[in-house]
PDB file of C-alpha atoms in Angstrom:
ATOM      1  CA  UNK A   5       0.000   0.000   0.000  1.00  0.00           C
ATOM      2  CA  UNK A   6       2.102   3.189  -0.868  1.00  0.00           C
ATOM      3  CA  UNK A   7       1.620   6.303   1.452  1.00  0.00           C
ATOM      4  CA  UNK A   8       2.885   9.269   1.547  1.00  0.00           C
ATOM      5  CA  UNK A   9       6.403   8.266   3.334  1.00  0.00           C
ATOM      6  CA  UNK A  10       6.989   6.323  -0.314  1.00  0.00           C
ATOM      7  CA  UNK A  11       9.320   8.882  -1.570  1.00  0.00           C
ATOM      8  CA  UNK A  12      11.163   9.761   1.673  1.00  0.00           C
ATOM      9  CA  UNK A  13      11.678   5.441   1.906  1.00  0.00           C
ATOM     10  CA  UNK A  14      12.820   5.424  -1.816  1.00  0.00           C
ATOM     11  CA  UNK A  15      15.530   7.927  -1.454  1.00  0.00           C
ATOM     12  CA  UNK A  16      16.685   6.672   1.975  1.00  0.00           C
ATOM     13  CA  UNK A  17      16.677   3.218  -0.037  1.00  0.00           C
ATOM     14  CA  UNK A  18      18.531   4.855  -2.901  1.00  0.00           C
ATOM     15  CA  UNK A  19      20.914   6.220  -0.251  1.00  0.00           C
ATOM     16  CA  UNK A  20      21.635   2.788   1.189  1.00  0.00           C
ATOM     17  CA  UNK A  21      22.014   1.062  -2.143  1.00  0.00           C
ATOM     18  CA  UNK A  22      24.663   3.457  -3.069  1.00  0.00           C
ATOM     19  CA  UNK A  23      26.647   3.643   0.260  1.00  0.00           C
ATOM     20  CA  UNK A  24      26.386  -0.132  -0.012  1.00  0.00           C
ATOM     21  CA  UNK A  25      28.083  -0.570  -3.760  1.00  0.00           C
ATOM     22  CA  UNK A  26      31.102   2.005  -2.677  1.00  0.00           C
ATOM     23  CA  UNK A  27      31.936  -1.131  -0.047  1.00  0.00           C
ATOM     24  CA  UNK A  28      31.906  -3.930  -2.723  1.00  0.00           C
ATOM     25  CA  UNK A  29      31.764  -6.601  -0.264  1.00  0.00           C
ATOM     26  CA  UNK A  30      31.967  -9.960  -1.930  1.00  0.00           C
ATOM     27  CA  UNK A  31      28.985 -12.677  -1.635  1.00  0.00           C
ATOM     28  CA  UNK A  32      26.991  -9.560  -0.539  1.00  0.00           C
ATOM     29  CA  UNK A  33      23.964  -8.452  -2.996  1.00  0.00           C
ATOM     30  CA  UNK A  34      23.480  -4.639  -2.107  1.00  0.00           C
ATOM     31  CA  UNK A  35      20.374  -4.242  -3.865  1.00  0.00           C
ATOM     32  CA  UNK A  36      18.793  -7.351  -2.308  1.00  0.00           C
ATOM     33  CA  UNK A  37      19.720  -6.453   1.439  1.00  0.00           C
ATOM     34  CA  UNK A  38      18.345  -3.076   0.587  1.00  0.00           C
ATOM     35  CA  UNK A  39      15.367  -4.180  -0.727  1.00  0.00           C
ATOM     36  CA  UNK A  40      14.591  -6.239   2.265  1.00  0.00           C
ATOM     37  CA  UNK A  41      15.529  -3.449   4.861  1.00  0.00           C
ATOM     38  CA  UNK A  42      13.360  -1.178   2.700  1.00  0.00           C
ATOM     39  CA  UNK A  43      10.352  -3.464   2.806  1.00  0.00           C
ATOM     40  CA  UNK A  44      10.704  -3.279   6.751  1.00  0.00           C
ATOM     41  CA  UNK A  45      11.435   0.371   6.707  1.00  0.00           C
ATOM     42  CA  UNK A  46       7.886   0.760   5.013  1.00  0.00           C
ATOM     43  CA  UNK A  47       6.186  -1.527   7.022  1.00  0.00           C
ATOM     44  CA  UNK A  48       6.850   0.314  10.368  1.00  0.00           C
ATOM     45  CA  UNK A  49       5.828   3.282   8.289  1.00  0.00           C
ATOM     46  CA  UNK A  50       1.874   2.358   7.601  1.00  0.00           C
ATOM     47  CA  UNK A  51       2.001   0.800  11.337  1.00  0.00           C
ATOM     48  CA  UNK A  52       3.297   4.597  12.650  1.00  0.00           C
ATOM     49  CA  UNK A  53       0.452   5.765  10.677  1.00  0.00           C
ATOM     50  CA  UNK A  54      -2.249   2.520  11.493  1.00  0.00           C
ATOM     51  CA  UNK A  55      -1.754   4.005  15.319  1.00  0.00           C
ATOM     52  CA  UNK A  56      -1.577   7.215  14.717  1.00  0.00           C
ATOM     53  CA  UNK A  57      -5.086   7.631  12.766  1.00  0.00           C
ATOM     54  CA  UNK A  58      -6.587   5.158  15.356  1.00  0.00           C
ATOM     55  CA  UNK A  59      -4.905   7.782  18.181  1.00  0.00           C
ATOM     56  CA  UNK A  60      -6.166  10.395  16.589  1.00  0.00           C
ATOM     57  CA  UNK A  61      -9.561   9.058  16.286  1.00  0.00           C
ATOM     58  CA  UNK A  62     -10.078   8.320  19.698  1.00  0.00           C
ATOM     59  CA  UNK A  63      -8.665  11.587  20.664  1.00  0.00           C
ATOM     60  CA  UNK A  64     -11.146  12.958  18.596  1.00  0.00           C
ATOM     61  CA  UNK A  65     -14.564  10.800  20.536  1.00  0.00           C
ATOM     62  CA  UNK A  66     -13.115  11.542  23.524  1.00  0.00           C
ATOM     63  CA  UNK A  67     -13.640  15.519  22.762  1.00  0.00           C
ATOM     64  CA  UNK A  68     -16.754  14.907  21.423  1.00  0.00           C
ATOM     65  CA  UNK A  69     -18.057  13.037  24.663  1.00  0.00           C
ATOM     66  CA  UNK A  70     -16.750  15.951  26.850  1.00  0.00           C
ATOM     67  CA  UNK A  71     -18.174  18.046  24.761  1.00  0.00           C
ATOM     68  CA  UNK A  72     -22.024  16.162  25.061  1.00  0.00           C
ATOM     69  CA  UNK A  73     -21.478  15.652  28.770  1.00  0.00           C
ATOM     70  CA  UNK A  74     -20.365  19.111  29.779  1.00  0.00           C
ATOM     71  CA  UNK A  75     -23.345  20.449  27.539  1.00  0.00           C
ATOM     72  CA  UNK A  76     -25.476  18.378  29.248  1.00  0.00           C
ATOM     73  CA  UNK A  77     -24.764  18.966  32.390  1.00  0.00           C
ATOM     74  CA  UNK A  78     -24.396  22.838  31.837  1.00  0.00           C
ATOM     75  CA  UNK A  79     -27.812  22.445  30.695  1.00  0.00           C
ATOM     76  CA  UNK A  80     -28.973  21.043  34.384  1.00  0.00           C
ATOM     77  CA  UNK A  81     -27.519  23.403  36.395  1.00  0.00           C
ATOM     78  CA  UNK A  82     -28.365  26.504  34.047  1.00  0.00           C
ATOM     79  CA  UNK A  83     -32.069  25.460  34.440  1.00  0.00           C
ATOM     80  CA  UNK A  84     -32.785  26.178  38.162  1.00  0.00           C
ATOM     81  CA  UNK A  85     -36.649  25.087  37.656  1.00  0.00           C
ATOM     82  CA  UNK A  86     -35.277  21.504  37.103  1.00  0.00           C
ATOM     83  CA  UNK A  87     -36.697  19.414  39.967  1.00  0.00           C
ATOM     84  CA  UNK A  88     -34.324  17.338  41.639  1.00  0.00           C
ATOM     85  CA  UNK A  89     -35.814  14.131  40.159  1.00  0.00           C
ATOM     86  CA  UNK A  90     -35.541  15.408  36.366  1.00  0.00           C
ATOM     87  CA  UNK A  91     -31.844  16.221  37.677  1.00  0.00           C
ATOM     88  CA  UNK A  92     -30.878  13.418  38.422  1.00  0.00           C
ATOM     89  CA  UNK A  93     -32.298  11.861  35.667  1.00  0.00           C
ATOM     90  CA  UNK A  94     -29.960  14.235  33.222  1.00  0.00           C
ATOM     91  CA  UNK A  95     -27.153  13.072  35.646  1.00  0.00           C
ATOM     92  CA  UNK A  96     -28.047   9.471  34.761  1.00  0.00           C
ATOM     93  CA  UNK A  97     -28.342  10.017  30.808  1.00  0.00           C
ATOM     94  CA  UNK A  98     -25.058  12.089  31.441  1.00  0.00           C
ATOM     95  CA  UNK A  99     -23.151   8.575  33.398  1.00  0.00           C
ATOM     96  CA  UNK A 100     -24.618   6.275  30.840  1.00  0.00           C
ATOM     97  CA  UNK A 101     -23.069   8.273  28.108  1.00  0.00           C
ATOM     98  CA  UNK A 102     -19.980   8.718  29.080  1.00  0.00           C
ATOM     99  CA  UNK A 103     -20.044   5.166  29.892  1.00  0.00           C
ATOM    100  CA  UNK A 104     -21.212   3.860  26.483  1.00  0.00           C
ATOM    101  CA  UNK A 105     -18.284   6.276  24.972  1.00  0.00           C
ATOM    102  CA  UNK A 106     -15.549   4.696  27.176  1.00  0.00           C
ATOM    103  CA  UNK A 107     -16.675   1.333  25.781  1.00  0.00           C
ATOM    104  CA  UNK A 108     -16.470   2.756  22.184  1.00  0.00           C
ATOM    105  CA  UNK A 109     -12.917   4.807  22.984  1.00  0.00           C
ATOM    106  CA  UNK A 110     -11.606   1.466  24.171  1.00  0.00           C
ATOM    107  CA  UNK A 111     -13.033  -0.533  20.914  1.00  0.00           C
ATOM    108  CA  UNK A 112     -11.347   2.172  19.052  1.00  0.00           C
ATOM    109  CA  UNK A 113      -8.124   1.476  20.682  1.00  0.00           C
ATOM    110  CA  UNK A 114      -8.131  -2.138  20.715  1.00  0.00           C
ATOM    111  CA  UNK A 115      -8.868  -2.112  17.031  1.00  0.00           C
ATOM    112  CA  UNK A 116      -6.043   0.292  15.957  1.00  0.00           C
ATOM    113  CA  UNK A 117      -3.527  -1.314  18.093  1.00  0.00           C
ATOM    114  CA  UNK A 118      -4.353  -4.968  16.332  1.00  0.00           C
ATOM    115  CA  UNK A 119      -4.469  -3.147  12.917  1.00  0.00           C
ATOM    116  CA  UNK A 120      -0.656  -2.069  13.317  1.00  0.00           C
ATOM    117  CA  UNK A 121       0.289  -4.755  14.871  1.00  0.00           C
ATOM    118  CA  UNK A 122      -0.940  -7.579  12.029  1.00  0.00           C
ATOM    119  CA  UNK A 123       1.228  -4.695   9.608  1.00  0.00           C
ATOM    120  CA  UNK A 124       4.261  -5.781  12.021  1.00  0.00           C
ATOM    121  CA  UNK A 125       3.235  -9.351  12.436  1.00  0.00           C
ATOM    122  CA  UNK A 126       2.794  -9.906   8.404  1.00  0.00           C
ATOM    123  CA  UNK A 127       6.216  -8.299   7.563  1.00  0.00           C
ATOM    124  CA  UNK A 128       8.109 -10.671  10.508  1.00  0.00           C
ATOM    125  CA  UNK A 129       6.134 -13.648   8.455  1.00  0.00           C
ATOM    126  CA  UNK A 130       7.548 -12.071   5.416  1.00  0.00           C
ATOM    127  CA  UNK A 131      11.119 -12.422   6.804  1.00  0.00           C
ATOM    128  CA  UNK A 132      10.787 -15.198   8.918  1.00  0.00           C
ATOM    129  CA  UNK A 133       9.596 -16.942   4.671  1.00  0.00           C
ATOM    130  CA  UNK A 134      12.506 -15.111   3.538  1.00  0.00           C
ATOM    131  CA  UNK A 135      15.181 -16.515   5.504  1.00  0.00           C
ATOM    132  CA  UNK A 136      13.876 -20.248   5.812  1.00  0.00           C
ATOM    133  CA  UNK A 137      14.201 -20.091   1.958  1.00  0.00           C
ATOM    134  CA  UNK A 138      17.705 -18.604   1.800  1.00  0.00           C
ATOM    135  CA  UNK A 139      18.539 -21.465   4.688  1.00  0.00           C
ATOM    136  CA  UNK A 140      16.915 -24.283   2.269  1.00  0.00           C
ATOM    137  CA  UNK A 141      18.706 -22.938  -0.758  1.00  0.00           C
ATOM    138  CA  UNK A 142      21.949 -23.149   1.167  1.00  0.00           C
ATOM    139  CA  UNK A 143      21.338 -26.385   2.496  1.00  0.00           C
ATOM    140  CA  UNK A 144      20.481 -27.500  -1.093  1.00  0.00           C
ATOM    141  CA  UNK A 145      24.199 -26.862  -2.170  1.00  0.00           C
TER     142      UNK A 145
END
């Protein structure tokens, strides 16, 4: 999935690659190492940004509940004909939502925390494939 860090993570790549050839280290594939590290490189970029949006998002409910609840509850005590029953009734609704919005601010959390971390958790698969078929083709010789 490109994002916008593709560029940056091509010329950092591009960097590498060319540091890399200067050394001309024998049995050593620059572009290949590069490519690998690169591929890593990009997935901890769309995991940064998997946790970020899913930060950002709760951040953003949790305004939006203070915002509800201290309306609400502005609303009670600015209306001095409120009797204490229909008080405490707003106090209830104001719990209950608050509540309900701590359940959803957690779901939020839990589900961008698992969305970054299958990004890390596919790319370690990806290497973990990569290097038990660079171990088979050496054991093959």
């Amino acid at each position: 999935m490109p994002t916008s860090q593709t560029p940056h993570i091509q010329t950092l790549t591009n960097q590498i690659n060319e540091m890399l050839a200067k050394f001309n280290m024998p049995g050593v594939d620059p572009a290949a190492l590069v490519r690998e590290q690169a591929g890593n490189i990009e997935a901890v970029a769309q995991a940064t940004q998997v946790a970020n949006k899913g930060a950002y998002g709760v951040a953003e409910k949790q305004l939006e509940l203070f915002h509800a609840a201290s309306s609400q509850l502005l609303m009670m005590f600015e209306d001095a004909a409120l009797a204490p029953k229909d008080r405490g009734e707003l106090a209830k609704q104001a719990y209950e939502m608050a509540l309900n919005g701590s359940r959803e601010i957690t779901s939020m959390a839990v589900k961008a925390s698992e969305d970054a971390f299958a990004i890390a958790r596919q790319r370690m698969t990806e290497n973990f494939e990569q290097f038990r078929k660079a171990a088979t083709l050496r054991k093959d010789r």
